[in-house]
Amino acid sequence: MIELCNLCKSYRTKKGVQTVLEDVSAAFPPGCNMGILGRNGAGKSTLLRLIGGAEMPTSGRVVRQGTVSWPIGFSGGFHGSLSGRENLRFICRIYDADIRKVTAFVEEFSGLGDYMEMPLSTYSSGMRAKLAFGLSMAIDFDYYLIDEVTAVGDAVFKRKSKAEFDRRKDRSTLIVVSHSTATIRQHCDAAAVLDRGNLIFFDDLTAAIDHYENLNGNDTGVDKRERA
């Protein structure tokens, strides 16, 4: 179980205080793959980092029971001067994972080849995302936090990603944030909509998507062809 308890998150900007989450309380039970829809800039990735512990809330707290992945695609925990392989070994030690097993999976899955020996500072954002995604999939977690950034890569990598998500659903729970209704339909059982600091939950996916698309006169940046 993951619980958000009176969670608040705000930032000071040149235009004043920007509130991303305002007194949000919610629960993510195991076994229910949850989607979080929101427009670009709504705070979806921030929410995912708060759930994973990569960022601290302004107030409130996150209660985690079970193991939780870092946000897939988020490489903030990597060290730029270390190689991909060195970062891999470091993360394996943190999570007490089998280095040989994880290395074999990541090398095959990511397709980074010789770049595994190169410093992270030489990686493109897509390469960093592939390494982070491969590492997340190589280690067993109770909850996987998935950002829409995992859409990186060619068709082969995307097929691998979908296949891994499908396998994980049998024994783990996915929390997926996206502005794409197609992504949420593909991976989730239920959904919530993040808008203006509020997180509204729906048991029915269609109801969540309808609410999301009706926000602000349908100005959500969603391609209507996704509904087909």
mmCIF file of C-alpha atoms in Angstrom:
data_model
loop_
_atom_site.group_PDB
_atom_site.id
_atom_site.type_symbol
_atom_site.label_atom_id
_atom_site.label_comp_id
_atom_site.label_asym_id
_atom_site.label_seq_id
_atom_site.Cartn_x
_atom_site.Cartn_y
_atom_site.Cartn_z
ATOM 1 C CA MET A 1 0.000 0.000 0.000
ATOM 2 C CA ILE A 2 1.100 3.557 -0.768
ATOM 3 C CA GLU A 3 -0.721 6.384 1.024
ATOM 4 C CA LEU A 4 -0.562 10.138 0.497
ATOM 5 C CA CYS A 5 -1.394 11.918 3.746
ATOM 6 C CA ASN A 6 -2.348 15.602 3.439
ATOM 7 C CA LEU A 7 0.374 15.981 0.824
ATOM 8 C CA CYS A 8 1.295 19.486 -0.288
ATOM 9 C CA LYS A 9 3.962 20.595 -2.747
ATOM 10 C CA SER A 10 4.694 24.133 -3.887
ATOM 11 C CA TYR A 11 7.561 26.035 -5.466
ATOM 12 C CA ARG A 12 8.599 29.650 -5.313
ATOM 13 C CA THR A 13 8.864 31.163 -8.785
ATOM 14 C CA LYS A 14 9.403 34.671 -10.152
ATOM 15 C CA LYS A 15 5.643 34.938 -10.528
ATOM 16 C CA GLY A 16 4.996 33.810 -6.966
ATOM 17 C CA VAL A 17 4.206 30.499 -5.315
ATOM 18 C CA GLN A 18 3.175 27.692 -7.668
ATOM 19 C CA THR A 19 1.141 24.944 -6.000
ATOM 20 C CA VAL A 20 1.476 21.505 -7.551
ATOM 21 C CA LEU A 21 -0.392 19.532 -4.865
ATOM 22 C CA GLU A 22 -2.787 20.967 -2.311
ATOM 23 C CA ASP A 23 -3.671 18.833 0.725
ATOM 24 C CA VAL A 24 -3.972 15.571 -1.224
ATOM 25 C CA SER A 25 -4.879 12.369 0.630
ATOM 26 C CA ALA A 26 -5.139 9.151 -1.355
ATOM 27 C CA ALA A 27 -4.310 5.446 -1.319
ATOM 28 C CA PHE A 28 -2.811 3.224 -4.008
ATOM 29 C CA PRO A 29 -3.723 -0.362 -3.056
ATOM 30 C CA PRO A 30 -1.698 -3.276 -4.396
ATOM 31 C CA GLY A 31 -3.089 -5.022 -7.446
ATOM 32 C CA CYS A 32 -4.812 -1.977 -8.977
ATOM 33 C CA ASN A 33 -2.749 -0.444 -11.774
ATOM 34 C CA MET A 34 -3.418 3.277 -11.434
ATOM 35 C CA GLY A 35 -3.129 5.956 -14.103
ATOM 36 C CA ILE A 36 -2.708 9.651 -13.362
ATOM 37 C CA LEU A 37 -3.750 11.964 -16.187
ATOM 38 C CA GLY A 38 -2.689 15.581 -16.373
ATOM 39 C CA ARG A 39 -1.781 18.251 -18.856
ATOM 40 C CA ASN A 40 1.838 19.196 -19.467
ATOM 41 C CA GLY A 41 3.000 21.166 -16.443
ATOM 42 C CA ALA A 42 0.255 19.871 -14.151
ATOM 43 C CA GLY A 43 2.814 18.270 -11.821
ATOM 44 C CA LYS A 44 2.545 14.604 -12.796
ATOM 45 C CA SER A 45 6.295 13.939 -12.741
ATOM 46 C CA THR A 46 6.624 15.857 -9.473
ATOM 47 C CA LEU A 47 3.939 13.659 -7.934
ATOM 48 C CA LEU A 48 5.767 10.546 -9.102
ATOM 49 C CA ARG A 49 9.044 11.767 -7.581
ATOM 50 C CA LEU A 50 7.247 12.466 -4.286
ATOM 51 C CA ILE A 51 5.786 8.949 -4.248
ATOM 52 C CA GLY A 52 9.196 7.456 -4.973
ATOM 53 C CA GLY A 53 11.002 9.597 -2.393
ATOM 54 C CA ALA A 54 13.224 11.383 -4.915
ATOM 55 C CA GLU A 55 11.693 14.694 -3.818
ATOM 56 C CA MET A 56 10.350 15.850 -0.470
ATOM 57 C CA PRO A 57 6.886 17.359 0.059
ATOM 58 C CA THR A 58 6.349 20.876 1.348
ATOM 59 C CA SER A 59 4.113 19.317 3.999
ATOM 60 C CA GLY A 60 2.324 16.044 4.611
ATOM 61 C CA ARG A 61 3.861 12.642 4.088
ATOM 62 C CA VAL A 62 3.981 9.550 1.899
ATOM 63 C CA VAL A 63 3.590 6.160 3.602
ATOM 64 C CA ARG A 64 5.070 3.219 1.677
ATOM 65 C CA GLN A 65 4.472 -0.434 2.513
ATOM 66 C CA GLY A 66 6.447 -2.607 0.142
ATOM 67 C CA THR A 67 9.254 -1.773 -2.258
ATOM 68 C CA VAL A 68 8.848 1.132 -4.675
ATOM 69 C CA SER A 69 10.919 1.774 -7.785
ATOM 70 C CA TRP A 70 12.386 5.128 -8.622
ATOM 71 C CA PRO A 71 10.390 6.890 -11.390
ATOM 72 C CA ILE A 72 11.258 4.970 -14.536
ATOM 73 C CA GLY A 73 13.046 7.313 -16.896
ATOM 74 C CA PHE A 74 14.250 9.506 -14.008
ATOM 75 C CA SER A 75 18.054 9.480 -13.879
ATOM 76 C CA GLY A 76 18.559 12.016 -11.105
ATOM 77 C CA GLY A 77 20.212 9.362 -8.932
ATOM 78 C CA PHE A 78 22.896 8.641 -11.512
ATOM 79 C CA HIS A 79 26.389 10.121 -11.289
ATOM 80 C CA GLY A 80 27.463 11.815 -14.500
ATOM 81 C CA SER A 81 31.160 11.073 -14.170
ATOM 82 C CA LEU A 82 30.586 7.330 -13.686
ATOM 83 C CA SER A 83 29.973 4.933 -16.549
ATOM 84 C CA GLY A 84 26.661 3.204 -17.130
ATOM 85 C CA ARG A 85 28.134 -0.017 -15.746
ATOM 86 C CA GLU A 86 29.509 1.740 -12.637
ATOM 87 C CA ASN A 87 26.135 3.362 -11.969
ATOM 88 C CA LEU A 88 24.514 -0.045 -12.400
ATOM 89 C CA ARG A 89 26.821 -1.621 -9.826
ATOM 90 C CA PHE A 90 26.198 1.218 -7.377
ATOM 91 C CA ILE A 91 22.419 0.827 -7.624
ATOM 92 C CA CYS A 92 22.678 -2.967 -7.259
ATOM 93 C CA ARG A 93 24.532 -2.475 -3.981
ATOM 94 C CA ILE A 94 21.849 -0.068 -2.708
ATOM 95 C CA TYR A 95 19.050 -2.534 -3.453
ATOM 96 C CA ASP A 96 21.084 -5.652 -2.625
ATOM 97 C CA ALA A 97 20.471 -6.987 -6.141
ATOM 98 C CA ASP A 98 22.450 -9.652 -7.994
ATOM 99 C CA ILE A 99 24.956 -7.647 -10.058
ATOM 100 C CA ARG A 100 25.524 -10.365 -12.660
ATOM 101 C CA LYS A 101 21.822 -10.942 -13.211
ATOM 102 C CA VAL A 102 21.021 -7.228 -13.403
ATOM 103 C CA THR A 103 23.960 -6.533 -15.730
ATOM 104 C CA ALA A 104 22.921 -9.272 -18.159
ATOM 105 C CA PHE A 105 19.331 -8.004 -18.256
ATOM 106 C CA VAL A 106 20.244 -4.328 -18.699
ATOM 107 C CA GLU A 107 22.819 -4.983 -21.420
ATOM 108 C CA GLU A 108 20.358 -7.012 -23.473
ATOM 109 C CA PHE A 109 17.322 -4.850 -22.785
ATOM 110 C CA SER A 110 18.800 -1.358 -23.199
ATOM 111 C CA GLY A 111 20.926 -2.062 -26.274
ATOM 112 C CA LEU A 112 23.436 0.549 -25.090
ATOM 113 C CA GLY A 113 26.405 -1.584 -26.169
ATOM 114 C CA ASP A 114 29.789 0.096 -25.696
ATOM 115 C CA TYR A 115 28.106 3.093 -24.073
ATOM 116 C CA MET A 116 27.811 1.015 -20.899
ATOM 117 C CA GLU A 117 31.519 1.810 -20.435
ATOM 118 C CA MET A 118 31.084 5.538 -21.140
ATOM 119 C CA PRO A 119 30.382 8.281 -18.567
ATOM 120 C CA LEU A 120 26.728 9.214 -18.111
ATOM 121 C CA SER A 121 27.661 12.770 -19.082
ATOM 122 C CA THR A 122 28.072 11.525 -22.678
ATOM 123 C CA TYR A 123 24.559 10.015 -22.796
ATOM 124 C CA SER A 124 21.600 11.575 -24.529
ATOM 125 C CA SER A 125 18.395 11.957 -22.498
ATOM 126 C CA GLY A 126 16.974 8.933 -24.333
ATOM 127 C CA MET A 127 19.998 6.796 -23.463
ATOM 128 C CA ARG A 128 19.727 7.776 -19.808
ATOM 129 C CA ALA A 129 16.053 6.842 -19.877
ATOM 130 C CA LYS A 130 16.865 3.446 -21.403
ATOM 131 C CA LEU A 131 19.438 2.745 -18.682
ATOM 132 C CA ALA A 132 17.040 3.837 -15.928
ATOM 133 C CA PHE A 133 14.209 1.798 -17.430
ATOM 134 C CA GLY A 134 16.351 -1.301 -17.851
ATOM 135 C CA LEU A 135 17.596 -1.060 -14.275
ATOM 136 C CA SER A 136 14.060 -0.652 -12.948
ATOM 137 C CA MET A 137 12.854 -3.710 -14.827
ATOM 138 C CA ALA A 138 15.882 -5.769 -13.745
ATOM 139 C CA ILE A 139 15.068 -5.339 -10.043
ATOM 140 C CA ASP A 140 11.846 -6.714 -8.549
ATOM 141 C CA PHE A 141 9.651 -4.057 -6.917
ATOM 142 C CA ASP A 142 6.145 -4.215 -5.473
ATOM 143 C CA TYR A 143 5.311 -0.887 -7.148
ATOM 144 C CA TYR A 144 6.678 0.467 -10.416
ATOM 145 C CA LEU A 145 6.460 4.219 -11.008
ATOM 146 C CA ILE A 146 6.180 4.901 -14.738
ATOM 147 C CA ASP A 147 6.508 8.273 -16.451
ATOM 148 C CA GLU A 148 5.490 8.967 -20.033
ATOM 149 C CA VAL A 149 9.176 9.574 -20.752
ATOM 150 C CA THR A 150 9.423 5.798 -21.262
ATOM 151 C CA ALA A 151 8.088 6.375 -24.777
ATOM 152 C CA VAL A 152 11.721 6.915 -25.853
ATOM 153 C CA GLY A 153 13.444 4.573 -28.244
ATOM 154 C CA ASP A 154 12.705 2.853 -31.504
ATOM 155 C CA ALA A 155 9.886 0.417 -32.240
ATOM 156 C CA VAL A 156 11.881 -2.574 -30.976
ATOM 157 C CA PHE A 157 12.585 -0.915 -27.617
ATOM 158 C CA LYS A 158 8.949 0.127 -27.260
ATOM 159 C CA ARG A 159 7.808 -3.453 -27.872
ATOM 160 C CA LYS A 160 10.261 -4.666 -25.233
ATOM 161 C CA SER A 161 8.944 -2.061 -22.815
ATOM 162 C CA LYS A 162 5.320 -3.073 -23.327
ATOM 163 C CA ALA A 163 6.170 -6.754 -22.914
ATOM 164 C CA GLU A 164 7.957 -6.049 -19.615
ATOM 165 C CA PHE A 165 5.036 -3.965 -18.336
ATOM 166 C CA ASP A 166 2.655 -6.799 -19.154
ATOM 167 C CA ARG A 167 4.850 -9.301 -17.280
ATOM 168 C CA ARG A 168 5.117 -7.024 -14.243
ATOM 169 C CA LYS A 169 1.317 -6.726 -13.964
ATOM 170 C CA ASP A 170 1.153 -10.355 -12.844
ATOM 171 C CA ARG A 171 3.113 -9.718 -9.653
ATOM 172 C CA SER A 172 3.515 -5.949 -9.176
ATOM 173 C CA THR A 173 1.437 -2.767 -9.274
ATOM 174 C CA LEU A 174 1.963 0.024 -11.811
ATOM 175 C CA ILE A 175 1.451 3.736 -11.169
ATOM 176 C CA VAL A 176 1.528 5.445 -14.569
ATOM 177 C CA VAL A 177 1.506 9.213 -15.138
ATOM 178 C CA SER A 178 0.770 10.563 -18.600
ATOM 179 C CA HIS A 179 -1.062 13.186 -20.638
ATOM 180 C CA SER A 180 -1.890 10.419 -23.126
ATOM 181 C CA THR A 181 -5.252 8.709 -22.720
ATOM 182 C CA ALA A 182 -4.038 5.864 -24.964
ATOM 183 C CA THR A 183 -1.182 5.091 -22.543
ATOM 184 C CA ILE A 184 -3.552 5.037 -19.572
ATOM 185 C CA ARG A 185 -6.056 2.805 -21.387
ATOM 186 C CA GLN A 186 -3.268 0.391 -22.298
ATOM 187 C CA HIS A 187 -1.758 -0.113 -18.852
ATOM 188 C CA CYS A 188 -4.245 0.868 -16.133
ATOM 189 C CA ASP A 189 -7.321 -0.448 -14.319
ATOM 190 C CA ALA A 190 -8.422 2.893 -12.846
ATOM 191 C CA ALA A 191 -7.308 6.510 -13.102
ATOM 192 C CA ALA A 192 -7.107 9.881 -11.408
ATOM 193 C CA VAL A 193 -6.887 13.380 -12.890
ATOM 194 C CA LEU A 194 -4.367 15.912 -11.584
ATOM 195 C CA ASP A 195 -5.526 19.492 -12.130
ATOM 196 C CA ARG A 196 -4.686 22.709 -10.299
ATOM 197 C CA GLY A 197 -3.259 20.890 -7.295
ATOM 198 C CA ASN A 198 -6.195 18.508 -6.895
ATOM 199 C CA LEU A 199 -6.119 14.754 -7.524
ATOM 200 C CA ILE A 200 -9.552 13.354 -8.416
ATOM 201 C CA PHE A 201 -9.953 9.560 -8.501
ATOM 202 C CA PHE A 202 -12.282 7.542 -10.734
ATOM 203 C CA ASP A 203 -12.979 3.791 -10.562
ATOM 204 C CA ASP A 204 -13.976 3.819 -14.219
ATOM 205 C CA LEU A 205 -11.316 4.600 -16.817
ATOM 206 C CA THR A 206 -13.786 6.094 -19.287
ATOM 207 C CA ALA A 207 -15.143 8.484 -16.656
ATOM 208 C CA ALA A 208 -11.603 9.648 -15.813
ATOM 209 C CA ILE A 209 -10.764 10.214 -19.467
ATOM 210 C CA ASP A 210 -14.015 12.081 -20.114
ATOM 211 C CA HIS A 211 -13.372 14.339 -17.124
ATOM 212 C CA TYR A 212 -9.794 14.962 -18.254
ATOM 213 C CA GLU A 213 -10.804 15.850 -21.810
ATOM 214 C CA ASN A 214 -13.605 18.149 -20.643
ATOM 215 C CA LEU A 215 -11.304 20.268 -18.488
ATOM 216 C CA ASN A 216 -11.093 23.877 -19.628
ATOM 217 C CA GLY A 217 -13.216 23.353 -22.704
ATOM 218 C CA ASN A 218 -11.288 20.262 -23.868
ATOM 219 C CA ASP A 219 -8.029 22.271 -23.946
ATOM 220 C CA THR A 220 -5.927 19.409 -22.628
ATOM 221 C CA GLY A 221 -3.464 18.934 -25.443
ATOM 222 C CA VAL A 222 -4.927 15.454 -26.083
ATOM 223 C CA ASP A 223 -5.083 14.176 -29.624
ATOM 224 C CA LYS A 224 -8.734 13.155 -30.105
ATOM 225 C CA ARG A 225 -7.584 10.304 -32.326
ATOM 226 C CA GLU A 226 -6.380 8.577 -29.132
ATOM 227 C CA ARG A 227 -10.011 7.886 -28.233
ATOM 228 C CA ALA A 228 -10.546 5.757 -31.295
#
